[in-house]
Amino acid sequence: MNYFTKCSIINTSTYIWLHEDENIKLDTLAKRANLSSSHFRRLFHQYSGESLHTHLSRIRLEHAAVWLKYTSLPIIDIATIIGFSSREGFSRAFKAHFHYSPKFYRARVKEKTEIPMPTDRYGTLVPSIKIIKTSSVKVAFLRQFGDYFKVPFTWKRLGELAEKKSFLHSADCCIGVNYDDPEITKSKYLRYDACIPIPEEIDFSLDDNGLCIQTLPGGWFAEVSFEGTAFEEEALWNYLTLLWLPKSGYSLSDFRCLSIYPIKLIPSSWLDASKLLTKRYKATLRIPIQK
């Protein structure tokens, strides 16, 4: 799969993720990727490991699980959001995928989920949360599938490619995009984009290293500054989504979680990458919100 085709498939996958509530047609996706329908279907399966139909169904049901976990929306509203015309049809599909009815799943998840208060080196941390509006940003990125513990090594690889293309040191930050909740999505399907902002005029020619370009959409975000380890960052995400958000008057506008790091955090060696999970660092965390 050449550079342009791979990037088209990746960006089409992101489009599906952001528009799963719409009646997405194969022809529409193929047109976005500048491919024939049959060629797109084959390459999408090669890229994702799933047929388009299976992928769409899984994404919709996983998003339903996110709504059940992180909101108090009525089940019929969640069914409608992800494209089901009846609560009964949604419940059957959800139970077939997760082995629980939506009602039981919501009760079970809320009962099991522990939400420790985030901490810093001085003890319990009460985060200062700001509401901001951001503009879209063009980024070069690598997409990782699989366990999030592999993320530091994806950052190392991105740093090497950015160095070769001479845009690593022109950026003042890097951006991590988490698309999936590991308690909902199976490990092999977890997606993470390691991104570096680039000037609008930069473009790539053929490239067989997986480096692609996308535009991260702007919008309204809840933002909090952070200093700590990766495990403490996870605790802060849980606080934001499970404690702060339900009481804030806002709801999630989509399910991306953005972490903005100093550019110097990108590891330059395998040893540095292996230490990143326990290293202390500074970051800015953002969740997309709406009223």
Coordinates of C-alpha atoms in Angstrom, one line a residue:
M1 CA 0.0 0.0 0.0
N2 CA 1.6 3.3 -1.1
Y3 CA 1.9 6.4 1.0
F4 CA -1.1 8.3 -0.5
T5 CA -3.4 5.3 -0.3
K6 CA -2.4 4.4 3.3
C7 CA -3.0 8.0 4.4
S8 CA -6.3 8.1 2.6
I9 CA -7.4 4.9 4.4
I10 CA -6.2 6.2 7.8
N11 CA -8.0 9.5 7.3
T12 CA -11.2 7.7 6.2
S13 CA -11.0 5.6 9.3
T14 CA -10.9 8.8 11.4
Y15 CA -13.9 10.2 9.4
I16 CA -15.9 7.0 10.2
W17 CA -15.0 7.5 13.9
L18 CA -16.2 11.1 13.9
H19 CA -19.4 10.5 11.8
E20 CA -20.5 7.1 13.1
D21 CA -24.0 8.5 13.9
E22 CA -24.6 9.1 10.1
N23 CA -25.7 6.6 7.5
I24 CA -22.2 6.0 6.1
K25 CA -22.1 4.4 2.7
L26 CA -19.3 2.5 1.1
D27 CA -19.4 4.6 -2.0
T28 CA -19.0 7.8 0.1
L29 CA -15.9 6.5 1.8
A30 CA -14.3 5.2 -1.4
K31 CA -14.8 8.6 -3.0
R32 CA -13.1 10.3 0.0
A33 CA -10.2 7.9 -0.5
N34 CA -10.1 8.4 -4.3
L35 CA -10.6 4.6 -4.8
S36 CA -13.1 2.3 -6.4
S37 CA -15.6 0.8 -3.9
S38 CA -14.1 -2.7 -4.4
H39 CA -10.5 -1.6 -4.0
F40 CA -11.4 0.5 -1.0
R41 CA -13.2 -2.5 0.7
R42 CA -10.2 -4.7 0.2
L43 CA -7.6 -2.1 1.4
F44 CA -9.7 -1.1 4.4
H45 CA -9.8 -4.8 5.5
Q46 CA -6.1 -5.0 4.9
Y47 CA -5.5 -1.9 7.0
S48 CA -7.9 -2.5 9.9
G49 CA -8.1 -6.3 10.1
E50 CA -11.9 -6.0 9.8
S51 CA -14.5 -5.7 7.1
L52 CA -16.1 -2.3 6.8
H53 CA -19.4 -3.6 8.1
T54 CA -17.8 -5.2 11.2
H55 CA -15.7 -2.1 11.8
L56 CA -18.7 0.3 11.6
S57 CA -20.8 -2.0 13.9
R58 CA -18.0 -2.3 16.5
I59 CA -17.2 1.5 16.5
R60 CA -20.9 2.3 17.0
L61 CA -21.4 -0.2 19.9
E62 CA -18.1 0.9 21.6
H63 CA -19.3 4.5 21.4
A64 CA -22.5 3.5 22.9
A65 CA -20.6 1.9 25.8
V66 CA -18.7 5.2 26.2
W67 CA -22.0 7.1 26.5
L68 CA -23.3 4.5 29.0
K69 CA -20.1 4.8 31.1
Y70 CA -19.5 8.6 31.0
T71 CA -23.0 10.1 30.8
S72 CA -26.5 9.6 32.2
L73 CA -28.2 9.8 28.8
P74 CA -31.3 7.6 28.5
I75 CA -30.6 4.4 26.7
I76 CA -33.1 5.2 23.9
D77 CA -31.2 8.5 23.3
I78 CA -27.9 6.6 23.0
A79 CA -29.5 4.1 20.6
T80 CA -30.7 7.0 18.4
I81 CA -27.3 8.7 18.5
I82 CA -25.5 5.7 17.1
G83 CA -28.2 5.0 14.4
F84 CA -30.6 2.5 15.9
S85 CA -34.3 3.1 15.4
S86 CA -35.4 1.1 18.5
R87 CA -34.2 0.4 22.0
E88 CA -34.9 -3.3 21.5
G89 CA -32.7 -3.6 18.4
F90 CA -29.9 -1.6 20.1
S91 CA -30.1 -3.8 23.2
R92 CA -29.8 -7.0 21.1
A93 CA -26.8 -5.8 19.2
F94 CA -25.1 -4.4 22.4
K95 CA -25.6 -7.6 24.3
A96 CA -24.3 -9.7 21.4
H97 CA -21.1 -7.6 21.5
F98 CA -20.5 -7.0 25.2
H99 CA -22.5 -9.9 26.7
Y100 CA -24.6 -7.6 28.9
S101 CA -27.7 -5.5 28.3
P102 CA -27.0 -1.8 28.1
K103 CA -28.8 -1.2 31.4
F104 CA -26.8 -3.9 33.2
Y105 CA -23.6 -2.8 31.6
R106 CA -24.0 0.8 32.8
A107 CA -24.7 -0.4 36.4
R108 CA -21.8 -2.8 36.3
V109 CA -19.3 -0.3 34.9
K110 CA -20.3 2.4 37.4
E111 CA -20.1 -0.1 40.3
K112 CA -16.6 -1.3 39.2
T113 CA -15.0 2.0 38.3
E114 CA -12.8 3.4 41.0
I115 CA -12.1 7.1 40.6
P116 CA -9.1 8.0 42.8
M117 CA -8.4 11.8 43.2
P118 CA -5.4 12.8 41.0
T119 CA -2.2 13.5 42.9
D120 CA 1.0 15.3 42.4
R121 CA 4.2 15.2 44.4
Y122 CA 2.6 17.2 47.2
G123 CA -0.4 14.9 47.6
T124 CA -4.0 15.1 46.5
L125 CA -4.5 17.5 43.6
V126 CA -7.6 19.6 42.9
P127 CA -7.1 20.5 39.2
S128 CA -7.8 24.0 37.9
I129 CA -9.9 23.5 34.8
K130 CA -10.3 26.1 32.0
I131 CA -12.8 26.2 29.1
I132 CA -11.0 27.2 25.9
K133 CA -11.7 27.3 22.2
T134 CA -9.0 26.1 19.8
S135 CA -8.3 26.4 16.1
S136 CA -7.6 23.4 13.9
V137 CA -4.0 22.4 13.5
K138 CA -2.2 20.5 10.7
V139 CA 0.0 17.7 12.0
A140 CA 2.3 15.0 10.8
F141 CA 1.5 11.8 12.7
L142 CA 2.0 8.1 13.2
R143 CA -0.9 5.9 14.1
Q144 CA -0.4 3.1 16.5
F145 CA -2.7 0.1 17.0
G146 CA -2.5 -1.9 20.1
D147 CA -1.6 -1.6 23.8
Y148 CA -1.0 2.0 25.0
F149 CA 2.2 0.8 26.7
K150 CA 3.8 0.8 23.3
V151 CA 3.2 4.6 22.9
P152 CA 6.7 5.8 23.9
F153 CA 8.3 3.7 21.1
T154 CA 5.8 5.2 18.6
W155 CA 7.0 8.7 19.8
K156 CA 10.6 7.6 19.3
R157 CA 9.9 6.5 15.7
L158 CA 8.0 9.7 15.0
G159 CA 10.9 11.8 16.3
E160 CA 13.4 10.0 14.0
L161 CA 11.1 10.6 10.9
A162 CA 10.5 14.2 11.9
E163 CA 14.3 14.7 12.3
K164 CA 14.9 13.3 8.8
K165 CA 12.3 15.6 7.3
S166 CA 13.6 18.7 9.2
F167 CA 10.5 19.7 11.0
L168 CA 11.2 18.3 14.5
H169 CA 12.9 21.4 15.9
S170 CA 10.5 23.9 14.3
A171 CA 7.6 22.7 16.6
D172 CA 7.2 23.8 20.2
C173 CA 5.0 20.9 21.2
C174 CA 3.7 17.4 20.3
I175 CA 0.2 16.1 20.6
G176 CA -1.0 12.6 21.6
V177 CA -4.5 11.6 20.6
N178 CA -6.3 8.8 22.4
Y179 CA -9.3 7.5 20.5
D180 CA -10.4 4.5 22.6
D181 CA -11.1 3.5 26.2
P182 CA -9.0 0.4 27.0
E183 CA -11.7 -0.8 29.3
I184 CA -14.1 -0.9 26.3
T185 CA -12.0 -1.5 23.2
K186 CA -10.0 -4.7 22.8
S187 CA -6.3 -4.1 23.0
K188 CA -5.5 -4.9 19.3
Y189 CA -8.0 -2.2 18.2
L190 CA -6.8 0.6 20.4
R191 CA -5.8 3.6 18.4
Y192 CA -3.3 6.4 19.3
D193 CA -2.0 9.1 17.1
A194 CA 1.5 10.6 17.9
C195 CA 1.4 14.0 16.2
I196 CA 3.8 17.0 15.6
P197 CA 2.3 20.3 14.4
I198 CA 3.7 21.4 11.0
P199 CA 3.4 24.5 8.9
E200 CA 0.6 24.6 6.3
E201 CA 3.0 24.6 3.4
I202 CA 4.7 21.3 4.4
D203 CA 3.6 18.3 2.4
F204 CA 5.0 14.8 1.9
S205 CA 5.7 12.9 -1.3
L206 CA 5.9 9.1 -1.4
D207 CA 6.9 7.7 2.1
D208 CA 6.9 4.1 3.2
N209 CA 7.5 4.7 6.9
G210 CA 3.8 5.3 7.9
L211 CA 4.1 9.1 8.4
C212 CA 0.9 10.9 7.3
I213 CA -0.7 14.3 7.5
Q214 CA -4.1 15.2 9.0
T215 CA -5.8 18.3 10.4
L216 CA -6.9 18.0 14.1
P217 CA -10.2 19.8 14.3
G218 CA -10.5 22.7 16.8
G219 CA -13.5 23.5 19.0
W220 CA -14.3 23.8 22.7
F221 CA -12.3 21.9 25.2
A222 CA -11.9 21.5 29.0
E223 CA -8.2 22.0 29.6
V224 CA -6.0 21.3 32.6
S225 CA -2.3 21.5 33.2
F226 CA -0.5 18.5 34.6
E227 CA 2.8 17.4 36.0
G228 CA 3.5 13.8 36.9
T229 CA 3.9 10.3 35.5
A230 CA 1.8 8.4 32.9
F231 CA -0.1 6.6 35.6
E232 CA -0.9 9.9 37.3
E233 CA -2.0 11.3 34.0
E234 CA -4.5 8.4 33.7
A235 CA -5.9 9.2 37.1
L236 CA -6.4 12.8 36.0
W237 CA -8.2 11.7 32.9
N238 CA -10.6 9.6 35.1
Y239 CA -11.2 12.6 37.3
L240 CA -12.0 14.8 34.3
T241 CA -14.4 12.4 32.6
L242 CA -16.0 10.6 35.5
L243 CA -16.2 13.2 38.3
W244 CA -15.8 16.7 36.8
L245 CA -17.7 16.3 33.5
P246 CA -21.0 15.0 34.9
K247 CA -21.3 18.0 37.3
S248 CA -19.9 20.6 34.9
G249 CA -23.0 21.3 32.7
Y250 CA -21.0 20.1 29.7
S251 CA -20.9 16.8 27.8
L252 CA -18.4 15.1 25.5
S253 CA -18.6 16.4 21.9
D254 CA -16.6 13.4 20.8
F255 CA -14.3 10.8 22.4
R256 CA -10.8 12.1 21.6
C257 CA -8.6 12.8 24.5
L258 CA -5.7 15.2 23.7
S259 CA -2.4 15.4 25.6
I260 CA -0.1 18.3 24.6
Y261 CA 3.6 17.7 25.6
P262 CA 6.8 19.7 25.3
I263 CA 8.6 18.7 22.1
K264 CA 11.7 17.8 24.1
L265 CA 9.7 14.9 25.7
I266 CA 10.0 12.9 22.5
P267 CA 12.6 10.1 23.3
S268 CA 15.7 10.0 21.2
S269 CA 16.7 6.4 22.2
W270 CA 15.1 3.1 23.0
L271 CA 16.3 3.5 26.6
D272 CA 14.7 7.0 26.9
A273 CA 11.5 5.5 25.4
S274 CA 11.5 2.7 28.0
K275 CA 11.8 5.2 30.8
L276 CA 8.9 7.4 29.6
L277 CA 6.2 5.5 31.4
T278 CA 7.7 6.2 34.8
K279 CA 9.3 9.6 34.1
R280 CA 7.8 12.8 35.4
Y281 CA 6.8 15.3 32.8
K282 CA 4.6 18.3 32.1
A283 CA 1.5 18.2 29.9
T284 CA -1.7 19.9 29.0
L285 CA -4.8 17.7 28.9
R286 CA -7.9 18.5 26.8
I287 CA -11.3 16.8 26.4
P288 CA -13.7 18.0 23.7
I289 CA -16.9 19.4 25.2
Q290 CA -20.3 20.9 24.3
K291 CA -23.2 22.4 26.2

